[in-house]
Short mmCIF file of C-alpha atoms in Angstrom, two decimals:
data_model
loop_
_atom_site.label_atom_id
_atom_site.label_comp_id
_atom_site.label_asym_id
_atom_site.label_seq_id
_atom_site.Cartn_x
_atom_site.Cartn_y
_atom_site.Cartn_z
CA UNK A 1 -52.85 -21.51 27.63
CA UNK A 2 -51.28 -21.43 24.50
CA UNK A 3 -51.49 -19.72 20.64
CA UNK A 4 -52.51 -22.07 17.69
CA UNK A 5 -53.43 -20.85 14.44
CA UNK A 6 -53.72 -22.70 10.92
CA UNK A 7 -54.50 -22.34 7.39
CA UNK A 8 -55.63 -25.18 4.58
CA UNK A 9 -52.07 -26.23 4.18
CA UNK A 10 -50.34 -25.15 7.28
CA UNK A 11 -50.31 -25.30 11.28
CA UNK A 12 -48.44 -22.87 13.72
CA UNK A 13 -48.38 -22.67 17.36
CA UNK A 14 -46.37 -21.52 20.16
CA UNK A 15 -44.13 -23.51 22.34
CA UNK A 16 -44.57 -22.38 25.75
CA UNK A 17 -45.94 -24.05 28.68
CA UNK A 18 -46.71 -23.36 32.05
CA UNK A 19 -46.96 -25.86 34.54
CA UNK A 20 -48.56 -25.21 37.95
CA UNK A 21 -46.13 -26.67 41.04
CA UNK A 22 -46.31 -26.38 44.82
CA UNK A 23 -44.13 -23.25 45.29
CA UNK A 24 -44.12 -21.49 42.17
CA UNK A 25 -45.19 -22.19 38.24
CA UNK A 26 -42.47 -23.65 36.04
CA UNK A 27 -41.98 -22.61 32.43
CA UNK A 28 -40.57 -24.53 29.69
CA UNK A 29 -41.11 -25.21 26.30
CA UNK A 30 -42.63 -28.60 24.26
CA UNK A 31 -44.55 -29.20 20.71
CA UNK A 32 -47.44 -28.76 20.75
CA UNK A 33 -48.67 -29.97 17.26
CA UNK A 34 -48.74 -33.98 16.78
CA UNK A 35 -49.20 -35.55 13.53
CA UNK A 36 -52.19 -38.82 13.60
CA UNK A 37 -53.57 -40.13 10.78
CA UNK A 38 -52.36 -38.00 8.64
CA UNK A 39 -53.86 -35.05 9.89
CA UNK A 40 -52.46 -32.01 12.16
CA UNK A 41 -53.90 -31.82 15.50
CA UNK A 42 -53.11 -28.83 17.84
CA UNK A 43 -54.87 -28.17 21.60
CA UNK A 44 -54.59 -25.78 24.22
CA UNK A 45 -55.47 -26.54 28.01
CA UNK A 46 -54.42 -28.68 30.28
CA UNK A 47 -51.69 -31.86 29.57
CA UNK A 48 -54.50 -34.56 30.90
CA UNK A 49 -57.56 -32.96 28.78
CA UNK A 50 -55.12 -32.62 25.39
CA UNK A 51 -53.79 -36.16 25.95
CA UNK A 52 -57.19 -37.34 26.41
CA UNK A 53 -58.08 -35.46 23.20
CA UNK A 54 -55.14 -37.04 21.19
CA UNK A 55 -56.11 -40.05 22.18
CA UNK A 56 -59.77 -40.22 21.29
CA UNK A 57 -59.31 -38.76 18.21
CA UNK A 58 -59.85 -40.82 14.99
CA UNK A 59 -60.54 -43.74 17.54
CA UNK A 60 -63.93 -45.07 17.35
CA UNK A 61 -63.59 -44.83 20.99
CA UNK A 62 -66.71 -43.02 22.79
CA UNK A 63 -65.86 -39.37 23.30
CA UNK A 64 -63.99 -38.70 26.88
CA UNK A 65 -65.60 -36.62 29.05
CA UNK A 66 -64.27 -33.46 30.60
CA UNK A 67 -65.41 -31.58 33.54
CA UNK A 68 -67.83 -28.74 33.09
CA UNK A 69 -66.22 -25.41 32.22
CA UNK A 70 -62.67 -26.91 31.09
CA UNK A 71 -60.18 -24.76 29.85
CA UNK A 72 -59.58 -26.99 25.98
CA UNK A 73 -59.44 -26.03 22.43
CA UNK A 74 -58.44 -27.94 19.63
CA UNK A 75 -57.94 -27.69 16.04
CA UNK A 76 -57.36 -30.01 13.42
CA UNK A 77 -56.16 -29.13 9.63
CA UNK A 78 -57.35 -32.47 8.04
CA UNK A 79 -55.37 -34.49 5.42
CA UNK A 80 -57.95 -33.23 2.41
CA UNK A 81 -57.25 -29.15 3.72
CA UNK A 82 -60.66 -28.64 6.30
CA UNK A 83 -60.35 -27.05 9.46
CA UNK A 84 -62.08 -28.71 12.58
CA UNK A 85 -62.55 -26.71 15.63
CA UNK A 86 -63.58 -29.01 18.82
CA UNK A 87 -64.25 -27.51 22.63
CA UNK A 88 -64.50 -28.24 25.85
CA UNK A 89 -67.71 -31.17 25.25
CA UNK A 90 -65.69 -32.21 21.56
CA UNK A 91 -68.40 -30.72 19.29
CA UNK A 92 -67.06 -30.32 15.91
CA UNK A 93 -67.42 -27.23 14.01
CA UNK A 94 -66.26 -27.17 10.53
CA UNK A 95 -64.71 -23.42 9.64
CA UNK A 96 -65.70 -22.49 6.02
CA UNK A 97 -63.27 -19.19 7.14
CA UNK A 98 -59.70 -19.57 5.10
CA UNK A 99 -58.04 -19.72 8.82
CA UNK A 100 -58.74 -19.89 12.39
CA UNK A 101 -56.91 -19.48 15.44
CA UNK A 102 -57.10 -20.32 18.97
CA UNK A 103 -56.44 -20.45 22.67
CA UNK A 104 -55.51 -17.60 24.76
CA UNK A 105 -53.94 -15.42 22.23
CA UNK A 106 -56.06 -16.75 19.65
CA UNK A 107 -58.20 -13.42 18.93
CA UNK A 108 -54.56 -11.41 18.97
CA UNK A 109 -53.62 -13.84 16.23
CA UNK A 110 -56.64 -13.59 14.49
CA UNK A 111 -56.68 -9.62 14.53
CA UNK A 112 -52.91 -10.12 12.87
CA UNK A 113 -54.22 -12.58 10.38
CA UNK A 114 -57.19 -10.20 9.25
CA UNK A 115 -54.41 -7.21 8.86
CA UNK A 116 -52.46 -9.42 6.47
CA UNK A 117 -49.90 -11.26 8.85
CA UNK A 118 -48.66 -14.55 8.04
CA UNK A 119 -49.60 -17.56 10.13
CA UNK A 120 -46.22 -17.49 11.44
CA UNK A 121 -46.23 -13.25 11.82
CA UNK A 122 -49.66 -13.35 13.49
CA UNK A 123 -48.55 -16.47 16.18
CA UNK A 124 -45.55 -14.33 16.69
CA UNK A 125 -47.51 -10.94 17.84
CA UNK A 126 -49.69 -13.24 19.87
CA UNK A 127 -46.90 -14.35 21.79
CA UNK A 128 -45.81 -10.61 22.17
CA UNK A 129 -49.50 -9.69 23.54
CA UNK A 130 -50.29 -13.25 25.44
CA UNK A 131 -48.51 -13.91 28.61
CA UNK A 132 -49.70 -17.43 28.20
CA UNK A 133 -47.81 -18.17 24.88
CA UNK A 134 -44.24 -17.58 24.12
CA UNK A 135 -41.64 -18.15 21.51
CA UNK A 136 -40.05 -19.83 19.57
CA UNK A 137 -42.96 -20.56 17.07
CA UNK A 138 -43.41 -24.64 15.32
CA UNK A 139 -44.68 -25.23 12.20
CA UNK A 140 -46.30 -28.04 10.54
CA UNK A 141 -47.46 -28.31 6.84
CA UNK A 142 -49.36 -30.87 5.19
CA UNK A 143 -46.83 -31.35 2.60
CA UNK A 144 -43.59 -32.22 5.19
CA UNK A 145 -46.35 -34.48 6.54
CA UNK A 146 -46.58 -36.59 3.71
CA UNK A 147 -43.12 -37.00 3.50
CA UNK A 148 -42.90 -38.12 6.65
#
């Protein structure tokens, strides 16, 4: 899956994907945080479910629907400094916590983040512990946003 982890100013993720063909999986590596609306958005699953998400989101669109038991997390780090945690139905939990992490080495990065770690330290032991997230490490701030 993948390793995504912000705080109120700042979004880091890994940049590894894994792609499921005929003979054998194939491994290379994409962004994985987008910038819309001025907020950071960040999801781990599959390409279809994440598109769908990054689509639908800030649309006043109905809410897609994804099959029971989907493999999708997302966060967003809005404009104003909240974090928004959806799953796999797109409920929306607000985290009052100073950060948050998640996909598959999401509670390896958290453990590094309550130990003192950077965002950027813990998404890097996450990728040493996950086999399903891998260097190198993107970063997003609010602030490079807004020049943007």
């Amino acid at each position: 899956m993948t390793t995504i982890a912000c705080d109120r100013t700042r979004m880091v993720s890994d940049s590894k994907v894994t792609m499921e063909a005929r003979s054998e999986d194939r491994i290379y590596h994409a962004s994985k945080l987008v910038l819309k609306n001025g907020d950071i958005l960040g999801a781990a699953g599959t390409n279809d479910l994440i598109e769908k998400f990054i689509t639908w989101y800030g649309s006043r669109k109905k809410k897609p629907s994804f099959p029971k038991g989907a493999d999708f997390e997302a966060l967003v780090l809005t404009k104003d400094g909240r974090i928004i945690s959806y799953d796999e139905d797109l409920s929306k939990d607000v985290v009052t916590d100073p950060y948050y992490a998640v996909g598959s080495g999401g509670n390896a990065c958290m453990g590094a983040l309550r130990m003192g770690a950077t965002l950027e330290q813990a998404v890097e032991i996450a990728c040493g512990i996950d086999p399903n997230s891998g260097l190198p490490i993107q970063v997003m701030t609010l602030t490079s946003c807004m020049r943007l």
